PDB file of C-alpha atoms in Angstrom:
ATOM      1  CA  MET A   1     -95.167-177.201   8.928  1.00  0.00           C
ATOM      2  CA  ILE A   2     -98.437-177.561  10.794  1.00  0.00           C
ATOM      3  CA  SER A   3     -99.984-174.805  12.830  1.00  0.00           C
ATOM      4  CA  LYS A   4    -100.208-174.801  16.601  1.00  0.00           C
ATOM      5  CA  ASN A   5    -103.969-175.406  16.419  1.00  0.00           C
ATOM      6  CA  GLU A   6    -103.496-178.382  14.099  1.00  0.00           C
ATOM      7  CA  LEU A   7    -100.909-179.862  16.449  1.00  0.00           C
ATOM      8  CA  ILE A   8    -103.220-179.414  19.437  1.00  0.00           C
ATOM      9  CA  ALA A   9    -106.049-181.075  17.498  1.00  0.00           C
ATOM     10  CA  GLN A  10    -103.761-184.019  16.677  1.00  0.00           C
ATOM     11  CA  LEU A  11    -102.671-184.319  20.311  1.00  0.00           C
ATOM     12  CA  ARG A  12    -106.288-184.270  21.476  1.00  0.00           C
ATOM     13  CA  GLY A  13    -107.134-187.005  18.994  1.00  0.00           C
ATOM     14  CA  ARG A  14    -104.215-189.121  20.176  1.00  0.00           C
ATOM     15  CA  ARG A  15    -105.226-188.577  23.810  1.00  0.00           C
ATOM     16  CA  ARG A  16    -108.756-189.815  23.050  1.00  0.00           C
ATOM     17  CA  SER A  17    -107.289-192.824  21.273  1.00  0.00           C
ATOM     18  CA  VAL A  18    -104.964-193.630  24.175  1.00  0.00           C
ATOM     19  CA  GLU A  19    -107.759-193.254  26.725  1.00  0.00           C
ATOM     20  CA  ALA A  20    -109.983-195.607  24.699  1.00  0.00           C
ATOM     21  CA  GLU A  21    -107.163-198.148  24.472  1.00  0.00           C
ATOM     22  CA  ILE A  22    -106.617-197.935  28.246  1.00  0.00           C
ATOM     23  CA  LYS A  23    -110.298-198.740  28.808  1.00  0.00           C
ATOM     24  CA  ARG A  24    -110.136-201.627  26.345  1.00  0.00           C
ATOM     25  CA  VAL A  25    -107.082-203.179  27.981  1.00  0.00           C
ATOM     26  CA  GLN A  26    -108.530-202.711  31.471  1.00  0.00           C
ATOM     27  CA  ALA A  27    -111.746-204.462  30.410  1.00  0.00           C
ATOM     28  CA  GLU A  28    -109.941-207.394  28.812  1.00  0.00           C
ATOM     29  CA  THR A  29    -109.767-210.562  30.873  1.00  0.00           C
ATOM     30  CA  PRO A  30    -106.263-212.004  30.622  1.00  0.00           C
ATOM     31  CA  ILE A  31    -106.134-215.640  29.588  1.00  0.00           C
ATOM     32  CA  ASP A  32    -102.867-216.423  31.340  1.00  0.00           C
ATOM     33  CA  ALA A  33    -100.114-214.929  33.488  1.00  0.00           C
ATOM     34  CA  THR A  34     -97.941-213.978  30.500  1.00  0.00           C
ATOM     35  CA  ARG A  35    -100.800-212.120  28.863  1.00  0.00           C
ATOM     36  CA  ALA A  36    -101.637-210.388  32.139  1.00  0.00           C
ATOM     37  CA  ALA A  37     -98.014-209.235  32.566  1.00  0.00           C
ATOM     38  CA  THR A  38     -97.881-208.014  28.970  1.00  0.00           C
ATOM     39  CA  ASN A  39    -101.141-206.110  29.404  1.00  0.00           C
ATOM     40  CA  ASP A  40     -99.873-204.559  32.639  1.00  0.00           C
ATOM     41  CA  GLY A  41     -96.746-203.249  30.914  1.00  0.00           C
ATOM     42  CA  TYR A  42     -98.711-202.002  27.920  1.00  0.00           C
ATOM     43  CA  LEU A  43    -101.277-200.351  30.185  1.00  0.00           C
ATOM     44  CA  MET A  44     -98.518-198.594  32.125  1.00  0.00           C
ATOM     45  CA  ALA A  45     -97.035-197.225  28.884  1.00  0.00           C
ATOM     46  CA  LEU A  46    -100.463-196.001  27.766  1.00  0.00           C
ATOM     47  CA  GLU A  47    -101.081-194.318  31.119  1.00  0.00           C
ATOM     48  CA  VAL A  48     -97.709-192.536  30.903  1.00  0.00           C
ATOM     49  CA  GLU A  49     -98.529-191.362  27.372  1.00  0.00           C
ATOM     50  CA  ALA A  50    -102.004-190.200  28.444  1.00  0.00           C
ATOM     51  CA  ALA A  51    -100.540-188.223  31.356  1.00  0.00           C
ATOM     52  CA  PHE A  52     -97.928-186.666  29.066  1.00  0.00           C
ATOM     53  CA  LEU A  53    -100.555-185.629  26.513  1.00  0.00           C
ATOM     54  CA  ALA A  54    -102.869-184.306  29.217  1.00  0.00           C
ATOM     55  CA  GLY A  55    -100.023-182.256  30.682  1.00  0.00           C
ATOM     56  CA  ILE A  56     -99.222-180.682  27.337  1.00  0.00           C
ATOM     57  CA  LEU A  57    -102.844-180.004  26.480  1.00  0.00           C
ATOM     58  CA  ASP A  58    -103.802-178.728  29.943  1.00  0.00           C
ATOM     59  CA  LYS A  59    -100.857-176.319  29.886  1.00  0.00           C
ATOM     60  CA  GLU A  60    -101.891-175.069  26.455  1.00  0.00           C
ATOM     61  CA  ASN A  61    -105.630-174.930  27.109  1.00  0.00           C
ATOM     62  CA  PRO A  62    -106.649-175.527  30.758  1.00  0.00           C
ATOM     63  CA  LYS A  63    -110.300-176.120  29.809  1.00  0.00           C
ATOM     64  CA  GLY A  64    -109.596-179.157  27.674  1.00  0.00           C
TER      65      GLY A  64
END
């Protein structure tokens, strides 16, 4: 079983990863309508995950 601090460190790492992926997808120029729709759905899922992780981490440690 991992400690609370280890879990928080893992969550922070995942949040950084998700935020980087959001930036990558936002910067990508879609090549067609299907790709654009797929990216929009993927981006929405990433934004939901980022908000979830931020909520958990902000509750646990308001400074970041």
